[in-house]
Amino acid sequence: MHSTTSKRAAILAMQPLYLQIKDDIRANIVEGTYKADDKLPSEHEMVLMYNASRTTIRQSIKDLQNEGLVYTIPGKGTFISRPKVSQTLLSLQGFGEAMSPNGHETYSTIISQRYGIADKLVQNKLRLTQSQIFELQRIRYLDREPISLDVTYLPSDVGSKLENEDLTGKDLFMLLESRLGIALGNAEVQLEAILAGDNLAHLLNIEQGSPILRMERLTYTSLGVPLDFEYLYYRGDYLKYSLLLSRHGG
């Protein structure tokens, strides 16, 4: 055992210093010395700890960020990432539908549900001939941790049929199909990375400036009629997506 440890130490010593520092921090994460959401020592503290330059420390942290092991909040510091829950994007599913088979608990709390005037973008997305829509805002929870803010827009006639439904325990897709008898077809999805503003950070119990994965999703019925337009704001420290891509479409 001692021989194996010595060989490993010798190999590490041959690596560039930034790799040695990166491997040391990674080992502390794996062993539990650093836990999820713990703040790493400051750049100045690590310069002293490792007897390294700021450039070397920054390269180590950059590599750890690229591996998804840490995340940086401007003005706050660098923190240990949580082990991320993975959702596979192979079919059109609600969040609960995707998470429950893996043993995760999901539910929602409603921030607001109201009728209002659709802006031009929403009106065009849903191809509305009149401007009134039903807007639903929910916080989605995964294993009792706030995971996303969902902002949903529906035609007002569809929204009126959902007003008295339990929107906290079931996915909206399931209610549209099972309660309203609307067969869903497919969805157009766009993803982009943003930083959490003050309100979003408060709702999701994260630091302002934390990474957010913003999904824009337009769902169609099986007849090709746009039904449900949403902005979904997922915590970047908690969720990752995996996709299966075919070389020739398929």
GROMACS .gro file of C-alpha atoms in nm:
model
  250
    1MET     CA    1   0.000   0.000   0.000
    2HIS     CA    2   0.281   0.236   0.097
    3SER     CA    3   0.457   0.159  -0.233
    4THR     CA    4   0.140   0.235  -0.432
    5THR     CA    5   0.086   0.564  -0.248
    6SER     CA    6   0.447   0.663  -0.303
    7LYS     CA    7   0.426   0.588  -0.675
    8ARG     CA    8   0.111   0.799  -0.706
    9ALA     CA    9   0.273   1.086  -0.519
   10ALA     CA   10   0.575   1.062  -0.749
   11ILE     CA   11   0.354   1.070  -1.058
   12LEU     CA   12   0.161   1.371  -0.927
   13ALA     CA   13   0.488   1.551  -0.856
   14MET     CA   14   0.583   1.518  -1.222
   15GLN     CA   15   0.267   1.700  -1.333
   16PRO     CA   16   0.245   2.077  -1.386
   17LEU     CA   17   0.159   2.258  -1.064
   18TYR     CA   18  -0.190   2.362  -1.181
   19LEU     CA   19  -0.278   1.995  -1.237
   20GLN     CA   20  -0.147   1.901  -0.893
   21ILE     CA   21  -0.365   2.170  -0.735
   22LYS     CA   22  -0.668   2.065  -0.941
   23ASP     CA   23  -0.620   1.699  -0.841
   24ASP     CA   24  -0.583   1.795  -0.475
   25ILE     CA   25  -0.907   1.995  -0.477
   26ARG     CA   26  -1.085   1.716  -0.667
   27ALA     CA   27  -0.966   1.462  -0.409
   28ASN     CA   28  -1.103   1.682  -0.129
   29ILE     CA   29  -1.440   1.691  -0.308
   30VAL     CA   30  -1.451   1.314  -0.362
   31GLU     CA   31  -1.349   1.243  -0.001
   32GLY     CA   32  -1.611   1.483   0.135
   33THR     CA   33  -1.373   1.740   0.282
   34TYR     CA   34  -1.546   1.989   0.055
   35LYS     CA   35  -1.923   1.936   0.040
   36ALA     CA   36  -2.188   2.062  -0.202
   37ASP     CA   37  -2.223   2.441  -0.195
   38ASP     CA   38  -1.915   2.483   0.029
   39LYS     CA   39  -1.711   2.787  -0.064
   40LEU     CA   40  -1.352   2.725  -0.168
   41PRO     CA   41  -1.074   2.929  -0.008
   42SER     CA   42  -1.023   3.262  -0.180
   43GLU     CA   43  -0.775   3.300  -0.463
   44HIS     CA   44  -0.535   3.480  -0.227
   45GLU     CA   45  -0.567   3.202   0.033
   46MET     CA   46  -0.494   2.934  -0.226
   47VAL     CA   47  -0.190   3.127  -0.350
   48LEU     CA   48  -0.050   3.095   0.004
   49MET     CA   49  -0.173   2.735   0.057
   50TYR     CA   50  -0.014   2.599  -0.259
   51ASN     CA   51   0.274   2.844  -0.294
   52ALA     CA   52   0.152   2.917  -0.646
   53SER     CA   53   0.084   3.218  -0.864
   54ARG     CA   54  -0.264   3.359  -0.920
   55THR     CA   55  -0.242   3.250  -1.284
   56THR     CA   56  -0.178   2.890  -1.176
   57ILE     CA   57  -0.469   2.894  -0.927
   58ARG     CA   58  -0.702   3.039  -1.191
   59GLN     CA   59  -0.607   2.764  -1.439
   60SER     CA   60  -0.682   2.497  -1.178
   61ILE     CA   61  -1.022   2.649  -1.098
   62LYS     CA   62  -1.101   2.690  -1.468
   63ASP     CA   63  -1.035   2.319  -1.529
   64LEU     CA   64  -1.254   2.223  -1.233
   65GLN     CA   65  -1.531   2.445  -1.370
   66ASN     CA   66  -1.502   2.278  -1.711
   67GLU     CA   67  -1.545   1.941  -1.538
   68GLY     CA   68  -1.855   2.070  -1.357
   69LEU     CA   69  -1.705   2.021  -1.010
   70VAL     CA   70  -1.718   2.387  -0.906
   71TYR     CA   71  -1.905   2.700  -1.005
   72THR     CA   72  -1.815   3.066  -0.960
   73ILE     CA   73  -2.048   3.348  -0.864
   74PRO     CA   74  -1.902   3.688  -0.959
   75GLY     CA   75  -1.819   3.888  -0.650
   76LYS     CA   76  -1.898   3.594  -0.419
   77GLY     CA   77  -1.635   3.328  -0.487
   78THR     CA   78  -1.608   2.969  -0.606
   79PHE     CA   79  -1.833   2.694  -0.470
   80ILE     CA   80  -1.857   2.315  -0.485
   81SER     CA   81  -2.119   2.190  -0.731
   82ARG     CA   82  -2.393   1.951  -0.629
   83PRO     CA   83  -2.405   1.607  -0.793
   84LYS     CA   84  -2.644   1.682  -1.078
   85VAL     CA   85  -2.967   1.504  -1.155
   86SER     CA   86  -2.982   1.400  -1.520
   87GLN     CA   87  -3.287   1.426  -1.746
   88THR     CA   88  -3.277   1.257  -2.085
   89LEU     CA   89  -3.442   1.450  -2.367
   90LEU     CA   90  -3.571   1.167  -2.583
   91SER     CA   91  -3.946   1.222  -2.560
   92LEU     CA   92  -4.197   1.489  -2.459
   93GLN     CA   93  -4.240   1.448  -2.083
   94GLY     CA   94  -4.338   1.659  -1.786
   95PHE     CA   95  -4.078   1.706  -1.515
   96GLY     CA   96  -4.251   1.469  -1.272
   97GLU     CA   97  -4.290   1.205  -1.541
   98ALA     CA   98  -3.917   1.219  -1.611
   99MET     CA   99  -3.801   1.221  -1.248
  100SER     CA  100  -4.042   0.984  -1.068
  101PRO     CA  101  -3.921   0.659  -1.232
  102ASN     CA  102  -3.577   0.727  -1.081
  103GLY     CA  103  -3.721   0.754  -0.730
  104HIS     CA  104  -3.727   1.134  -0.704
  105GLU     CA  105  -4.005   1.321  -0.527
  106THR     CA  106  -4.154   1.609  -0.724
  107TYR     CA  107  -4.425   1.865  -0.651
  108SER     CA  108  -4.507   2.231  -0.718
  109THR     CA  109  -4.618   2.542  -0.538
  110ILE     CA  110  -4.823   2.802  -0.724
  111ILE     CA  111  -4.697   3.160  -0.719
  112SER     CA  112  -4.977   3.296  -0.934
  113GLN     CA  113  -5.246   3.198  -1.181
  114ARG     CA  114  -5.432   3.470  -1.363
  115TYR     CA  115  -5.586   3.587  -1.688
  116GLY     CA  116  -5.407   3.863  -1.869
  117ILE     CA  117  -5.326   4.022  -2.201
  118ALA     CA  118  -5.067   3.827  -2.401
  119ASP     CA  119  -4.769   4.018  -2.532
  120LYS     CA  120  -4.698   3.998  -2.903
  121LEU     CA  121  -4.448   3.715  -2.870
  122VAL     CA  122  -4.683   3.488  -2.672
  123GLN     CA  123  -4.975   3.578  -2.897
  124ASN     CA  124  -4.775   3.485  -3.206
  125LYS     CA  125  -4.638   3.164  -3.053
  126LEU     CA  126  -4.987   3.040  -2.963
  127ARG     CA  127  -5.140   3.181  -3.285
  128LEU     CA  128  -5.413   3.353  -3.086
  129THR     CA  129  -5.684   3.551  -3.260
  130GLN     CA  130  -5.762   3.729  -2.932
  131SER     CA  131  -5.508   3.854  -2.682
  132GLN     CA  132  -5.633   3.711  -2.350
  133ILE     CA  133  -5.430   3.424  -2.205
  134PHE     CA  134  -5.407   3.221  -1.885
  135GLU     CA  135  -5.073   3.260  -1.709
  136LEU     CA  136  -4.949   3.011  -1.450
  137GLN     CA  137  -4.632   3.053  -1.243
  138ARG     CA  138  -4.503   2.764  -1.033
  139ILE     CA  139  -4.195   2.668  -0.834
  140ARG     CA  140  -4.106   2.305  -0.907
  141TYR     CA  141  -3.942   2.099  -0.632
  142LEU     CA  142  -3.716   1.798  -0.665
  143ASP     CA  143  -3.660   1.599  -0.345
  144ARG     CA  144  -3.798   1.901  -0.154
  145GLU     CA  145  -3.543   2.139  -0.305
  146PRO     CA  146  -3.662   2.424  -0.534
  147ILE     CA  147  -3.535   2.330  -0.879
  148SER     CA  148  -3.711   2.559  -1.127
  149LEU     CA  149  -3.947   2.846  -1.192
  150ASP     CA  150  -4.201   2.755  -1.460
  151VAL     CA  151  -4.393   3.034  -1.635
  152THR     CA  152  -4.669   2.885  -1.853
  153TYR     CA  153  -4.904   3.053  -2.101
  154LEU     CA  154  -5.221   2.882  -2.225
  155PRO     CA  155  -5.519   2.999  -2.430
  156SER     CA  156  -5.780   3.134  -2.189
  157ASP     CA  157  -6.037   2.867  -2.277
  158VAL     CA  158  -5.788   2.595  -2.180
  159GLY     CA  159  -5.688   2.781  -1.865
  160SER     CA  160  -6.050   2.809  -1.749
  161LYS     CA  161  -6.071   2.428  -1.747
  162LEU     CA  162  -5.761   2.399  -1.530
  163GLU     CA  163  -5.848   2.659  -1.265
  164ASN     CA  164  -5.999   2.410  -1.022
  165GLU     CA  165  -5.751   2.129  -1.088
  166ASP     CA  166  -5.471   2.032  -0.848
  167LEU     CA  167  -5.174   2.196  -1.016
  168THR     CA  168  -4.933   2.116  -0.733
  169GLY     CA  169  -4.912   1.739  -0.751
  170LYS     CA  170  -4.941   1.656  -1.120
  171ASP     CA  171  -4.758   1.751  -1.436
  172LEU     CA  172  -4.946   1.992  -1.659
  173PHE     CA  173  -4.903   1.755  -1.953
  174MET     CA  174  -5.079   1.477  -1.764
  175LEU     CA  175  -5.371   1.706  -1.675
  176LEU     CA  176  -5.407   1.827  -2.033
  177GLU     CA  177  -5.427   1.469  -2.155
  178SER     CA  178  -5.613   1.287  -1.878
  179ARG     CA  179  -5.855   1.560  -1.761
  180LEU     CA  180  -5.906   1.767  -2.073
  181GLY     CA  181  -5.863   1.490  -2.328
  182ILE     CA  182  -5.610   1.685  -2.536
  183ALA     CA  183  -5.358   1.461  -2.712
  184LEU     CA  184  -5.011   1.617  -2.718
  185GLY     CA  185  -4.783   1.585  -3.017
  186ASN     CA  186  -4.438   1.744  -3.005
  187ALA     CA  187  -4.256   2.051  -2.880
  188GLU     CA  188  -4.001   2.304  -2.998
  189VAL     CA  189  -3.730   2.363  -2.737
  190GLN     CA  190  -3.459   2.626  -2.707
  191LEU     CA  191  -3.195   2.629  -2.431
  192GLU     CA  192  -2.966   2.906  -2.314
  193ALA     CA  193  -2.752   2.984  -2.010
  194ILE     CA  194  -2.825   3.295  -1.802
  195LEU     CA  195  -2.744   3.426  -1.455
  196ALA     CA  196  -3.005   3.446  -1.179
  197GLY     CA  197  -3.133   3.794  -1.100
  198ASP     CA  198  -3.245   3.896  -0.752
  199ASN     CA  199  -3.605   3.772  -0.782
  200LEU     CA  200  -3.517   3.438  -0.940
  201ALA     CA  201  -3.240   3.382  -0.685
  202HIS     CA  202  -3.488   3.447  -0.404
  203LEU     CA  203  -3.749   3.208  -0.545
  204LEU     CA  204  -3.500   2.926  -0.600
  205ASN     CA  205  -3.304   2.982  -0.280
  206ILE     CA  206  -2.974   3.044  -0.458
  207GLU     CA  207  -2.722   3.325  -0.475
  208GLN     CA  208  -2.780   3.613  -0.715
  209GLY     CA  209  -2.564   3.554  -1.023
  210SER     CA  210  -2.588   3.173  -0.997
  211PRO     CA  211  -2.604   2.983  -1.328
  212ILE     CA  212  -2.952   2.917  -1.468
  213LEU     CA  213  -3.052   2.700  -1.764
  214ARG     CA  214  -3.339   2.877  -1.937
  215MET     CA  215  -3.565   2.664  -2.153
  216GLU     CA  216  -3.821   2.807  -2.394
  217ARG     CA  217  -4.073   2.540  -2.493
  218LEU     CA  218  -4.369   2.553  -2.730
  219THR     CA  219  -4.586   2.241  -2.715
  220TYR     CA  220  -4.828   2.137  -2.988
  221THR     CA  221  -5.130   1.909  -2.986
  222SER     CA  222  -5.121   1.590  -3.194
  223LEU     CA  223  -5.302   1.792  -3.464
  224GLY     CA  224  -5.020   2.046  -3.479
  225VAL     CA  225  -5.202   2.326  -3.293
  226PRO     CA  226  -4.981   2.529  -3.051
  227LEU     CA  227  -5.119   2.482  -2.700
  228ASP     CA  228  -4.868   2.557  -2.428
  229PHE     CA  229  -4.584   2.813  -2.432
  230GLU     CA  230  -4.342   2.814  -2.139
  231TYR     CA  231  -4.029   2.970  -1.995
  232LEU     CA  232  -3.860   2.721  -1.761
  233TYR     CA  233  -3.575   2.843  -1.540
  234TYR     CA  234  -3.370   2.551  -1.403
  235ARG     CA  235  -3.094   2.575  -1.145
  236GLY     CA  236  -2.764   2.514  -1.320
  237ASP     CA  237  -2.611   2.356  -1.011
  238TYR     CA  238  -2.875   2.085  -0.985
  239LEU     CA  239  -2.978   1.955  -1.325
  240LYS     CA  240  -2.815   1.843  -1.648
  241TYR     CA  241  -2.962   1.718  -1.973
  242SER     CA  242  -2.849   1.429  -2.187
  243LEU     CA  243  -2.950   1.374  -2.548
  244LEU     CA  244  -2.915   1.091  -2.795
  245LEU     CA  245  -2.812   1.223  -3.134
  246SER     CA  246  -2.833   1.020  -3.453
  247ARG     CA  247  -2.587   1.076  -3.735
  248HIS     CA  248  -2.859   1.076  -4.003
  249GLY     CA  249  -3.167   1.205  -3.821
  250GLY     CA  250  -3.382   0.897  -3.759
   0.00000   0.00000   0.00000
